[in-house]
Short mmCIF file of C-alpha atoms in Angstrom, two decimals:
data_model
loop_
_atom_site.label_atom_id
_atom_site.label_comp_id
_atom_site.label_asym_id
_atom_site.label_seq_id
_atom_site.Cartn_x
_atom_site.Cartn_y
_atom_site.Cartn_z
CA UNK A 89 0.13 -0.18 0.08
CA UNK A 90 1.21 3.52 -0.84
CA UNK A 91 2.72 5.64 2.40
CA UNK A 92 0.27 7.59 4.32
CA UNK A 93 0.62 11.41 4.37
CA UNK A 94 -1.10 13.72 6.58
CA UNK A 95 -1.02 17.50 6.22
CA UNK A 96 -1.32 19.06 9.53
CA UNK A 97 -3.16 22.82 9.49
CA UNK A 98 -3.17 25.17 12.25
CA UNK A 99 -6.20 25.35 14.42
CA UNK A 100 -8.92 27.71 13.31
CA UNK A 101 -8.82 29.59 16.71
CA UNK A 102 -5.31 30.40 16.35
CA UNK A 103 -4.73 34.05 15.32
CA UNK A 104 -2.23 35.10 12.86
CA UNK A 105 -0.16 36.90 15.45
CA UNK A 106 0.35 33.73 17.37
CA UNK A 107 0.62 31.60 14.39
CA UNK A 108 4.38 31.40 14.18
CA UNK A 109 5.05 29.27 17.34
CA UNK A 110 2.68 26.65 16.04
CA UNK A 111 4.44 26.79 12.84
CA UNK A 112 7.92 26.69 14.20
CA UNK A 113 7.18 23.05 15.20
CA UNK A 114 7.19 21.80 11.98
CA UNK A 115 10.53 23.23 10.85
CA UNK A 116 12.49 20.06 11.65
CA UNK A 117 10.14 18.22 9.66
CA UNK A 118 10.48 20.50 6.70
CA UNK A 119 14.13 20.21 7.08
CA UNK A 120 13.83 15.95 7.17
CA UNK A 121 11.52 16.19 4.19
CA UNK A 122 13.72 18.22 2.12
CA UNK A 123 16.60 16.40 3.01
CA UNK A 124 14.97 13.08 2.17
CA UNK A 125 14.03 14.33 -1.14
CA UNK A 126 17.58 15.31 -2.07
CA UNK A 127 19.84 12.72 -0.33
CA UNK A 128 19.45 9.55 -2.41
CA UNK A 129 22.78 9.11 -4.36
CA UNK A 130 24.80 11.65 -2.26
CA UNK A 131 28.30 10.84 -0.61
CA UNK A 132 28.90 11.58 2.79
CA UNK A 133 31.14 14.43 1.78
CA UNK A 134 27.95 15.99 -0.04
CA UNK A 135 25.92 15.77 3.06
CA UNK A 136 28.52 16.99 5.25
CA UNK A 137 29.09 20.17 2.93
CA UNK A 138 25.22 20.54 3.09
CA UNK A 139 25.30 20.52 6.63
CA UNK A 140 27.96 22.95 6.71
CA UNK A 141 26.35 25.38 4.37
CA UNK A 142 23.07 24.96 6.24
CA UNK A 143 24.68 25.81 9.38
CA UNK A 144 26.41 28.81 7.85
CA UNK A 145 23.02 29.91 6.41
CA UNK A 146 21.35 29.72 9.72
CA UNK A 147 23.86 30.98 12.04
CA UNK A 148 26.23 33.52 9.81
CA UNK A 149 23.65 34.47 6.98
CA UNK A 150 25.31 32.71 4.68
CA UNK A 151 24.03 31.61 1.15
CA UNK A 152 21.81 28.74 0.78
CA UNK A 153 23.21 25.34 0.59
CA UNK A 154 24.43 24.36 -3.14
CA UNK A 155 22.27 21.90 -5.25
CA UNK A 156 21.02 19.39 -4.68
CA UNK A 157 20.13 21.02 -1.26
CA UNK A 158 18.67 24.55 -2.28
CA UNK A 159 15.47 23.49 -1.08
CA UNK A 160 16.67 24.79 2.34
CA UNK A 161 15.92 28.03 1.39
CA UNK A 162 12.58 27.96 2.53
CA UNK A 163 14.42 28.04 6.04
CA UNK A 164 15.99 31.03 5.79
CA UNK A 165 13.33 33.01 8.07
CA UNK A 166 14.55 30.62 10.94
CA UNK A 167 17.71 32.53 10.66
CA UNK A 168 16.40 34.95 13.46
CA UNK A 169 15.26 32.20 15.89
CA UNK A 170 18.72 30.63 17.07
CA UNK A 171 16.70 28.49 19.32
CA UNK A 172 15.50 26.78 16.22
CA UNK A 173 18.66 25.89 14.66
CA UNK A 174 19.53 22.72 16.54
CA UNK A 175 16.08 21.13 15.46
CA UNK A 176 16.53 22.05 11.81
CA UNK A 177 20.14 20.67 11.80
CA UNK A 178 18.86 17.54 13.67
CA UNK A 179 17.96 15.61 10.64
CA UNK A 180 21.42 16.38 8.82
CA UNK A 181 23.14 15.59 11.92
CA UNK A 182 21.60 12.09 12.49
CA UNK A 183 21.99 11.20 8.61
CA UNK A 184 25.86 11.99 8.80
CA UNK A 185 26.04 10.16 12.02
CA UNK A 186 24.50 7.10 10.34
CA UNK A 187 26.49 7.33 7.14
CA UNK A 188 29.76 7.54 9.51
CA UNK A 189 28.72 4.30 11.27
CA UNK A 190 27.92 2.41 8.15
CA UNK A 191 31.11 3.54 6.71
CA UNK A 192 33.07 2.50 9.50
CA UNK A 193 31.36 -0.72 9.70
CA UNK A 194 32.19 -1.48 5.94
CA UNK A 195 35.84 -1.03 6.83
CA UNK A 196 35.92 -3.55 9.78
#
């Protein structure tokens, strides 16, 4: 069967002035979705470069990561919210950790 996809929307009672905190809960999910769409076929070096570029984009107002990870551009507004940076980078960090473990397992 096809995978199930659920799109969540903010509650109707949420005012636009209070909408931002609700939507930030999904920033890490957005990051993971962008990563998942673009990581197939990438080497650990490419993923590490994307992680470094994304961290620079968020923390140092650097440019958007290079292709195939230019989709992270949608997270540029999160630059102003340093407390969100770790959750945005979480998917990339976890992926790099997994890739590193696999690389070391192949060498053993």
